[in-house]
Amino acid sequence: MSGSSRSRHRITTALAGFALFAAGAALQVGTAAAPAHAATTYRVLFDDGHAEEAGNADWIISTSKPDPLSQDSSPSSETDWTGALSSWGVALQKTGSYSLKTATSALTYGGSSTTDLSKFDALVLPEPNTLFTTAEKTAIMNFVKNGGGLFMVSDHTGADRNNDGYDAVEIFNDLMTNNSVDSTDPFGFSIDTLDISSGYPAAISDSTNPVLHGSFGTVTKSLIADGTTATLKPSDNSAVKGLLYRSGYSGNTGAFFATSTFGSGRVAFWGDTSPVDDGTGQSGNTLYDGWNDSGATNAALALNATAWLAGGGSSGGGGGTCTAAQLLGNPGFESGNTTWTGSSGVITNSSGEAARTGSYKAWLDGYGSAHTDTLSQSVTIPSGCSATLSFYLHVDTAETTTSTAYDKLTVTAGSTTLATYSNLNAASGYVLKSFDVSSLAGTTATIKFSGAEGSTLQTSFVVDDTALNVS
């Protein structure tokens, strides 16, 4: 898009020096409703409103819905609840730290129903077999963006259990690519259209990872009994990480279990439902007991991942406790030239480029001549925290090339380069960017945006609604 060059004399006030807000600063990203963070009880919602029991499937924790406690208020074994996922549900219930519910109708966010997503910390989608509506996709994406955990358990291509033309692979890919919140590969992965008949995907070596080494045990292998994998795209979301891989695969291909972040929330993908099947579903269904498979550690994987998604797992950043907070000062720039430091005129309420929210934004470059702008803030990330940096970016350019990056914006956290954007990333509006910076827990790091513009034709890099959330 063309855009217009801006005057070098638009603003001359220098930005103030470093200053930190207290760790309880309010989050300014996303919509109004946000999931309340669990203190001692982590609230998990299992979906059963999208044909999860269709055909030869039984993906429920209990036949009592929405409250499994109505079937047995104090289950001691998985048979006390009825469902192919009852082992999963009972194991969480027995810890005394989880409150579980089942959704049987449309998923909402910000409403008053007892199963509204705003009342939960994590949502489990165990092989949905009907498409999510436009409203549901908006609800799910906003839930995650504002701090919720999303567990996507897929199955193989062709597992269309209700014969409506859609399987879980298509439904999850549709969620990620056809929603009103962010369809630009928000989680950094896509699900492969595969039917892998068998295998025991192995875990990567990462002793600090809370999903592989959590309070429910150590994960070494999982199980494929007709499943699929994911292709990772870290250039779209650097937080994406493969944790278990199909034999012979590594890196960005063949990921059987992967995690990522989006906004302030967390995401997990698992390529098959067989690992969480405990073999004790309702009469008439032929099920597979992957939960207790002796060649895998599926129970530990499911439970550790649930804890991590809901906020009950260690971040791997040091093992300490962490108070959920947003750490950046003046995150939406509405206080003008405070807290951040950088080039003159970057923080502005100029009408030349629109803010995403409010009146102010950070506008780097856009002069149409050789120019460099910087913007930075130093922040201390407590030990034991999981940390996510997010911001909204709008790239506006007069460049016409589709192949050459003449103007660039580099984003760094400490000594780590998180991403580089250019005139090739021009778009009509703001796009949410999210990065896992948990490795910086226990340090003071500088978050920095550096824009370098070439000698002709302007490119504007406009940043708004930043956040550094810890939990």
Coordinates of C-alpha atoms in Angstrom, one line a residue:
M1 CA 0.0 0.0 0.0
S2 CA 1.2 3.5 -0.8
G3 CA 1.0 5.5 2.4
S4 CA 2.5 9.0 2.6
S5 CA 5.8 10.3 3.8
R6 CA 5.9 12.2 7.0
S7 CA 7.8 15.3 7.9
R8 CA 11.1 15.0 9.9
H9 CA 9.9 18.0 11.9
R10 CA 6.6 16.4 13.0
I11 CA 7.7 16.0 16.6
T12 CA 10.9 17.1 18.2
T13 CA 10.4 16.1 21.9
A14 CA 12.9 13.4 23.0
L15 CA 11.6 10.3 24.7
A16 CA 12.1 9.9 28.4
G17 CA 14.6 7.5 29.9
F18 CA 14.1 4.0 31.2
A19 CA 11.4 3.5 33.9
L20 CA 9.5 0.4 34.9
F21 CA 5.8 0.1 35.9
A22 CA 5.0 -2.2 38.8
A23 CA 4.3 -5.8 37.9
G24 CA 0.6 -5.4 38.2
A25 CA 0.1 -3.0 35.3
A26 CA -3.1 -3.5 33.3
L27 CA -3.0 -5.4 30.0
Q28 CA -4.2 -3.2 27.1
V29 CA -4.3 -5.8 24.4
G30 CA -7.4 -7.6 23.2
T31 CA -11.0 -7.4 24.0
A32 CA -12.6 -6.5 27.3
A33 CA -13.4 -10.0 28.6
A34 CA -10.4 -12.0 29.9
P35 CA -10.2 -15.3 31.6
A36 CA -9.5 -14.9 35.3
H37 CA -6.3 -16.5 36.4
A38 CA -6.7 -19.5 38.7
A39 CA -5.1 -19.1 42.1
T40 CA -5.4 -22.6 43.6
T41 CA -8.1 -24.1 41.3
Y42 CA -7.5 -24.4 37.5
R43 CA -10.7 -24.4 35.5
V44 CA -10.7 -26.6 32.4
L45 CA -13.5 -26.9 29.9
F46 CA -13.8 -30.0 27.7
D47 CA -15.8 -29.5 24.5
D48 CA -18.6 -31.9 23.6
G49 CA -20.6 -29.6 21.3
H50 CA -19.0 -30.5 18.0
A51 CA -19.9 -34.2 17.4
E52 CA -17.1 -35.5 19.7
E53 CA -19.3 -38.6 20.3
A54 CA -20.2 -39.2 16.6
G55 CA -19.6 -42.5 15.0
N56 CA -17.1 -44.8 16.8
A57 CA -15.9 -42.0 19.2
D58 CA -16.5 -41.1 22.8
W59 CA -14.4 -38.1 23.6
I60 CA -15.9 -37.1 26.9
I61 CA -14.7 -37.2 30.5
S62 CA -18.2 -38.1 31.8
T63 CA -21.7 -38.7 30.7
S64 CA -22.8 -36.2 33.3
K65 CA -22.7 -32.8 31.6
P66 CA -21.8 -30.0 32.2
D67 CA -20.6 -31.1 35.7
P68 CA -18.9 -34.6 35.9
L69 CA -19.2 -34.4 39.7
S70 CA -22.9 -35.2 39.3
Q71 CA -21.9 -38.7 38.2
D72 CA -19.5 -39.2 41.1
S73 CA -18.5 -36.3 43.3
S74 CA -15.3 -38.0 44.5
P75 CA -14.0 -40.4 41.8
S76 CA -11.2 -42.7 42.8
S77 CA -10.8 -44.6 39.5
E78 CA -11.5 -43.7 35.9
T79 CA -14.5 -46.1 35.8
D80 CA -16.3 -43.8 38.3
W81 CA -16.8 -41.5 35.4
T82 CA -18.0 -42.8 32.0
G83 CA -16.2 -41.8 28.9
A84 CA -13.1 -42.5 26.8
L85 CA -11.4 -39.5 28.4
S86 CA -12.5 -40.4 32.0
S87 CA -8.9 -41.3 32.9
W88 CA -7.8 -37.8 32.0
G89 CA -10.7 -36.2 33.9
V90 CA -10.4 -38.3 37.0
A91 CA -6.6 -37.8 37.2
L92 CA -7.1 -34.1 37.2
Q93 CA -10.0 -34.2 39.7
K94 CA -8.1 -36.3 42.2
T95 CA -5.4 -33.6 42.5
G96 CA -7.9 -31.3 44.1
S97 CA -6.6 -28.4 42.0
Y98 CA -8.9 -28.6 39.0
S99 CA -12.5 -27.7 38.3
L100 CA -13.8 -29.5 35.2
K101 CA -16.8 -28.9 33.1
T102 CA -18.2 -30.1 29.7
A103 CA -19.6 -27.8 27.1
T104 CA -22.5 -29.2 25.0
S105 CA -23.6 -26.1 23.1
A106 CA -22.0 -23.2 21.1
L107 CA -18.7 -21.9 22.6
T108 CA -19.0 -18.2 23.7
Y109 CA -16.6 -15.7 25.3
G110 CA -17.7 -12.9 27.5
G111 CA -21.2 -14.2 28.1
S112 CA -23.2 -15.3 31.1
S113 CA -23.5 -19.1 30.6
T114 CA -21.9 -21.5 33.0
T115 CA -19.6 -22.8 30.3
D116 CA -18.7 -19.4 28.8
L117 CA -14.9 -19.4 28.1
S118 CA -14.3 -16.4 30.2
K119 CA -15.0 -18.6 33.2
F120 CA -12.1 -21.0 32.4
D121 CA -8.4 -21.2 32.2
A122 CA -8.1 -23.8 29.5
L123 CA -10.3 -25.3 26.7
V124 CA -9.8 -28.9 25.4
L125 CA -11.0 -29.6 21.9
P126 CA -10.9 -33.4 21.6
E127 CA -11.3 -34.1 17.9
P128 CA -14.2 -31.9 16.9
N129 CA -16.2 -33.2 13.9
T130 CA -18.2 -30.1 13.0
L131 CA -16.9 -26.7 11.9
F132 CA -16.8 -23.9 14.4
T133 CA -19.2 -21.1 13.5
T134 CA -17.8 -17.6 12.8
A135 CA -18.8 -16.5 16.3
E136 CA -17.2 -19.5 17.9
K137 CA -13.9 -19.0 16.2
T138 CA -13.9 -15.4 17.3
A139 CA -14.7 -16.6 20.9
I140 CA -11.9 -19.2 20.9
M141 CA -9.3 -16.9 19.4
N142 CA -10.1 -14.0 21.8
F143 CA -10.0 -16.4 24.7
V144 CA -6.5 -17.5 23.9
K145 CA -5.3 -14.0 23.0
N146 CA -6.4 -12.8 26.4
G147 CA -4.7 -15.5 28.4
G148 CA -6.6 -18.8 27.9
G149 CA -5.0 -22.1 27.1
L150 CA -6.1 -24.1 24.0
F151 CA -5.6 -27.8 23.7
M152 CA -6.2 -29.0 20.1
V153 CA -6.3 -32.8 19.9
S154 CA -6.6 -33.9 16.3
D155 CA -7.0 -37.1 14.4
H156 CA -6.0 -38.4 11.0
T157 CA -7.2 -37.0 7.7
G158 CA -10.5 -38.7 6.7
A159 CA -11.8 -39.2 10.3
D160 CA -15.1 -37.7 9.4
R161 CA -17.2 -39.5 12.0
N162 CA -20.5 -37.8 11.3
N163 CA -20.1 -37.7 7.5
D164 CA -20.6 -34.0 7.2
G165 CA -17.6 -33.5 4.9
Y166 CA -15.2 -32.3 7.6
D167 CA -12.6 -34.0 9.8
A168 CA -10.6 -32.6 12.7
V169 CA -7.7 -31.7 10.5
E170 CA -9.8 -29.5 8.3
I171 CA -11.7 -28.0 11.3
F172 CA -8.6 -27.0 13.2
N173 CA -6.9 -25.6 10.0
D174 CA -10.1 -23.6 9.4
L175 CA -10.0 -22.2 12.9
M176 CA -6.5 -21.0 12.4
T177 CA -6.9 -19.6 8.9
N178 CA -10.4 -18.3 8.7
N179 CA -11.2 -16.3 11.8
S180 CA -12.0 -12.7 12.5
V181 CA -9.2 -12.2 15.1
D182 CA -6.0 -13.3 13.3
S183 CA -5.8 -15.6 10.3
T184 CA -2.1 -15.0 9.5
D185 CA -0.9 -18.3 10.9
P186 CA -1.4 -17.1 14.5
F187 CA 0.0 -20.2 16.2
G188 CA 2.9 -20.8 13.8
F189 CA 1.8 -24.2 12.6
S190 CA -0.6 -26.0 10.2
I191 CA -1.9 -29.5 10.6
D192 CA -0.8 -32.0 7.9
T193 CA -3.4 -33.9 5.8
L194 CA -2.0 -37.3 6.7
D195 CA -3.1 -40.7 8.0
I196 CA -0.1 -42.2 9.8
S197 CA -1.1 -45.7 10.7
S198 CA 1.3 -46.4 13.7
G199 CA 4.3 -45.2 15.5
Y200 CA 5.8 -44.0 18.8
P201 CA 6.9 -40.4 18.4
A202 CA 9.8 -39.5 20.7
A203 CA 10.3 -36.5 22.9
I204 CA 13.0 -34.0 22.3
S205 CA 15.7 -33.4 24.9
D206 CA 14.7 -30.4 27.0
S207 CA 15.0 -30.9 30.7
T208 CA 13.4 -27.5 31.5
N209 CA 10.3 -27.9 29.4
P210 CA 7.2 -28.0 31.7
V211 CA 5.2 -30.2 29.4
L212 CA 7.9 -32.9 29.0
H213 CA 9.0 -32.7 32.6
G214 CA 6.1 -31.6 34.7
S215 CA 4.5 -32.5 38.0
F216 CA 2.7 -35.5 36.4
G217 CA 5.9 -37.2 35.3
T218 CA 8.5 -37.3 32.5
V219 CA 7.4 -37.7 28.9
T220 CA 9.5 -40.0 26.7
K221 CA 7.2 -41.2 23.9
S222 CA 3.7 -40.9 22.6
L223 CA 1.6 -43.1 20.4
I224 CA 0.2 -42.9 16.8
A225 CA -2.7 -45.2 15.9
D226 CA -3.9 -43.5 12.8
G227 CA -3.0 -39.9 13.4
T228 CA -1.3 -36.9 11.8
T229 CA 1.5 -34.3 12.4
A230 CA 2.0 -30.6 12.1
T231 CA 4.3 -28.4 10.0
L232 CA 5.9 -25.7 12.1
K233 CA 6.4 -22.1 10.8
P234 CA 8.6 -20.3 13.3
S235 CA 8.9 -17.3 10.9
D236 CA 5.2 -16.7 11.6
N237 CA 5.4 -17.3 15.3
S238 CA 8.8 -17.8 16.9
A239 CA 7.1 -19.3 20.0
V240 CA 6.1 -22.5 18.2
K241 CA 8.0 -25.6 19.4
G242 CA 7.9 -29.2 18.5
L243 CA 8.1 -31.5 21.6
L244 CA 7.6 -35.0 20.1
Y245 CA 8.4 -36.0 16.6
R246 CA 7.4 -38.8 14.2
S247 CA 10.4 -41.2 13.7
G248 CA 12.8 -39.8 11.1
Y249 CA 11.5 -36.2 11.4
S250 CA 12.7 -33.1 13.3
G251 CA 12.8 -29.3 13.1
N252 CA 9.7 -27.9 11.3
T253 CA 8.3 -31.2 9.9
G254 CA 6.7 -34.2 11.5
A255 CA 5.8 -32.6 14.8
F256 CA 3.3 -34.9 16.6
F257 CA 3.0 -32.7 19.6
A258 CA 3.7 -29.0 19.5
T259 CA 3.2 -25.9 21.7
S260 CA 3.0 -22.2 21.0
T261 CA 1.6 -18.9 22.3
F262 CA -0.8 -16.4 21.0
G263 CA -1.2 -13.0 22.6
S264 CA -1.2 -13.8 26.3
G265 CA -2.4 -17.4 25.9
R266 CA -0.9 -20.8 25.3
V267 CA -1.6 -23.4 22.7
A268 CA -0.9 -27.2 22.4
F269 CA -1.4 -29.5 19.5
W270 CA -1.6 -33.3 19.6
G271 CA -1.8 -35.3 16.3
D272 CA -4.1 -38.2 17.5
T273 CA -6.8 -39.0 20.0
S274 CA -5.7 -42.6 20.5
P275 CA -3.1 -41.5 23.2
V276 CA -5.8 -40.0 25.4
D277 CA -8.3 -42.8 24.8
D278 CA -8.6 -45.0 28.0
G279 CA -10.5 -47.8 26.3
T280 CA -13.6 -47.5 28.6
G281 CA -16.1 -45.5 26.6
Q282 CA -19.8 -46.1 26.2
S283 CA -21.1 -49.5 25.1
G284 CA -21.0 -50.1 21.3
N285 CA -17.8 -48.1 20.6
T286 CA -14.6 -49.9 19.7
L287 CA -11.9 -48.0 21.6
Y288 CA -8.1 -48.2 22.0
D289 CA -6.4 -47.9 25.4
G290 CA -3.6 -45.5 24.6
W291 CA -3.7 -43.9 28.0
N292 CA -2.1 -47.0 29.5
D293 CA 0.0 -48.1 26.6
S294 CA 3.2 -49.5 28.0
G295 CA 5.4 -48.2 25.2
A296 CA 4.4 -44.5 25.8
T297 CA 3.9 -41.9 28.5
N298 CA 0.7 -40.5 27.2
A299 CA -0.9 -39.8 30.6
A300 CA 2.0 -37.6 31.7
L301 CA 1.9 -35.8 28.4
A302 CA -1.8 -35.0 28.6
L303 CA -1.7 -34.0 32.2
N304 CA 1.4 -31.9 32.1
A305 CA 0.1 -30.1 29.0
T306 CA -3.2 -29.4 30.7
A307 CA -1.4 -27.9 33.7
W308 CA 0.8 -25.8 31.5
L309 CA -2.1 -24.5 29.4
A310 CA -4.2 -23.7 32.5
G311 CA -1.4 -22.0 34.2
G312 CA -0.7 -24.7 36.8
G313 CA 2.6 -25.9 35.3
S314 CA 6.1 -24.6 35.9
S315 CA 7.4 -22.3 33.2
G316 CA 10.8 -23.9 33.2
G317 CA 12.3 -20.5 33.8
G318 CA 13.6 -21.2 37.2
G319 CA 11.0 -23.2 39.1
G320 CA 9.8 -20.4 41.4
T321 CA 6.4 -19.0 41.8
C322 CA 5.1 -16.3 39.5
T323 CA 2.4 -13.7 39.9
A324 CA 0.5 -13.1 36.6
A325 CA 1.1 -9.6 35.4
Q326 CA 1.8 -7.3 32.4
L327 CA 5.2 -5.8 32.9
L328 CA 5.7 -3.1 30.2
G329 CA 5.1 0.5 31.2
N330 CA 3.0 2.7 29.0
P331 CA 2.2 -0.3 26.8
G332 CA -0.3 1.5 24.5
F333 CA 1.8 4.7 24.4
E334 CA -1.2 6.7 25.6
S335 CA 1.0 8.4 28.2
G336 CA 3.1 9.9 25.4
N337 CA 6.9 10.2 25.7
T338 CA 7.2 8.3 29.0
T339 CA 8.8 5.0 30.0
W340 CA 10.1 4.1 26.6
T341 CA 13.4 5.6 25.2
G342 CA 14.4 6.1 21.6
S343 CA 14.3 8.4 18.6
S344 CA 12.6 11.7 18.6
G345 CA 9.1 11.7 17.3
V346 CA 8.5 7.9 17.4
I347 CA 5.7 8.0 20.0
T348 CA 3.1 10.2 18.4
N349 CA -0.6 11.0 18.0
S350 CA -0.1 12.3 14.5
S351 CA -3.0 11.6 12.1
G352 CA -0.7 10.4 9.4
E353 CA -1.0 6.8 10.7
A354 CA -3.9 5.6 12.8
A355 CA -3.4 4.1 16.2
R356 CA -4.9 0.7 16.8
T357 CA -6.5 1.8 20.0
G358 CA -6.5 5.2 21.7
S359 CA -4.7 8.1 20.0
Y360 CA -1.0 7.3 20.4
K361 CA 1.2 4.7 18.7
A362 CA 4.9 4.2 18.0
W363 CA 5.7 5.2 14.4
L364 CA 9.1 4.2 13.2
D365 CA 10.5 5.5 9.9
G366 CA 8.2 6.6 7.1
Y367 CA 10.3 9.4 5.8
G368 CA 11.1 8.2 2.3
S369 CA 14.8 8.8 2.8
A370 CA 17.7 7.0 4.6
H371 CA 16.7 7.0 8.2
T372 CA 16.9 4.9 11.4
D373 CA 14.5 4.9 14.3
T374 CA 14.7 3.0 17.6
L375 CA 12.4 2.4 20.5
S376 CA 13.2 0.4 23.6
Q377 CA 12.3 -0.3 27.2
S378 CA 14.1 -2.3 29.9
V379 CA 12.1 -4.8 31.9
T380 CA 12.8 -7.3 34.7
I381 CA 11.2 -10.7 34.2
P382 CA 10.9 -12.6 37.5
S383 CA 12.4 -16.0 37.9
G384 CA 10.0 -18.9 37.6
C385 CA 7.7 -17.1 35.1
S386 CA 6.5 -18.0 31.7
A387 CA 6.8 -14.8 29.6
T388 CA 5.2 -13.7 26.3
L389 CA 6.0 -10.5 24.4
S390 CA 3.2 -9.3 22.1
F391 CA 2.5 -6.3 20.0
Y392 CA 0.4 -5.2 17.1
L393 CA 2.3 -4.2 13.9
H394 CA 1.1 -2.2 10.9
V395 CA 3.5 -2.0 7.9
D396 CA 2.6 0.7 5.4
T397 CA 4.9 1.2 2.3
A398 CA 5.3 3.0 -1.0
E399 CA 7.6 0.3 -2.2
T400 CA 6.3 -1.6 -5.2
T401 CA 8.7 -4.6 -5.1
T402 CA 7.4 -8.0 -4.2
S403 CA 10.9 -9.5 -3.7
T404 CA 13.3 -7.0 -2.1
A405 CA 13.3 -5.9 1.5
Y406 CA 14.6 -2.4 1.2
D407 CA 13.3 -1.2 4.6
K408 CA 13.5 -3.3 7.8
L409 CA 12.2 -3.4 11.4
T410 CA 14.1 -5.7 13.8
V411 CA 12.7 -6.7 17.1
T412 CA 15.0 -7.9 19.9
A413 CA 14.7 -9.1 23.5
G414 CA 18.0 -8.9 25.2
S415 CA 20.6 -10.3 22.9
T416 CA 18.0 -12.4 21.0
T417 CA 16.5 -11.3 17.6
L418 CA 12.9 -12.3 17.7
A419 CA 11.9 -11.2 14.2
T420 CA 12.6 -9.0 11.3
Y421 CA 9.9 -7.4 9.2
S422 CA 10.2 -5.3 6.0
N423 CA 8.3 -3.5 3.3
L424 CA 7.3 -7.0 2.1
N425 CA 5.1 -7.4 5.1
A426 CA 2.9 -4.4 4.2
A427 CA -0.8 -5.0 5.1
S428 CA -4.0 -3.0 5.3
G429 CA -4.2 -3.2 9.1
Y430 CA -2.6 -4.2 12.4
V431 CA -1.4 -7.8 12.8
L432 CA -0.8 -9.3 16.2
K433 CA 2.8 -10.6 16.8
S434 CA 3.6 -12.9 19.8
F435 CA 6.9 -14.4 21.1
D436 CA 7.8 -16.7 23.9
V437 CA 10.5 -15.0 25.9
S438 CA 10.4 -17.3 29.0
S439 CA 14.2 -18.0 28.5
L440 CA 14.7 -14.4 29.9
A441 CA 13.1 -15.1 33.2
G442 CA 15.3 -14.1 36.1
T443 CA 17.0 -11.3 34.0
T444 CA 16.5 -7.7 33.1
A445 CA 16.2 -7.5 29.4
T446 CA 15.8 -4.7 26.9
I447 CA 12.9 -4.9 24.5
K448 CA 13.9 -3.0 21.4
F449 CA 12.4 -2.1 18.0
S450 CA 15.0 -0.9 15.4
G451 CA 13.8 0.5 12.0
A452 CA 16.1 1.2 9.1
E453 CA 14.7 2.9 6.0
G454 CA 16.4 3.1 2.6
S455 CA 17.1 6.2 0.5
T456 CA 13.8 6.4 -1.5
L457 CA 10.1 5.4 -1.0
Q458 CA 8.8 5.4 2.5
T459 CA 8.0 2.4 4.7
S460 CA 6.3 3.0 8.0
F461 CA 6.5 0.5 10.9
V462 CA 3.7 1.3 13.3
V463 CA 3.5 -0.5 16.6
D464 CA 0.7 -0.3 19.2
D465 CA -0.7 -2.2 22.2
T466 CA 2.4 -3.9 23.4
A467 CA 2.5 -6.3 26.3
L468 CA 4.9 -8.5 28.2
N469 CA 2.8 -10.9 30.1
V470 CA 4.1 -13.3 32.7
S471 CA 2.3 -16.2 34.5

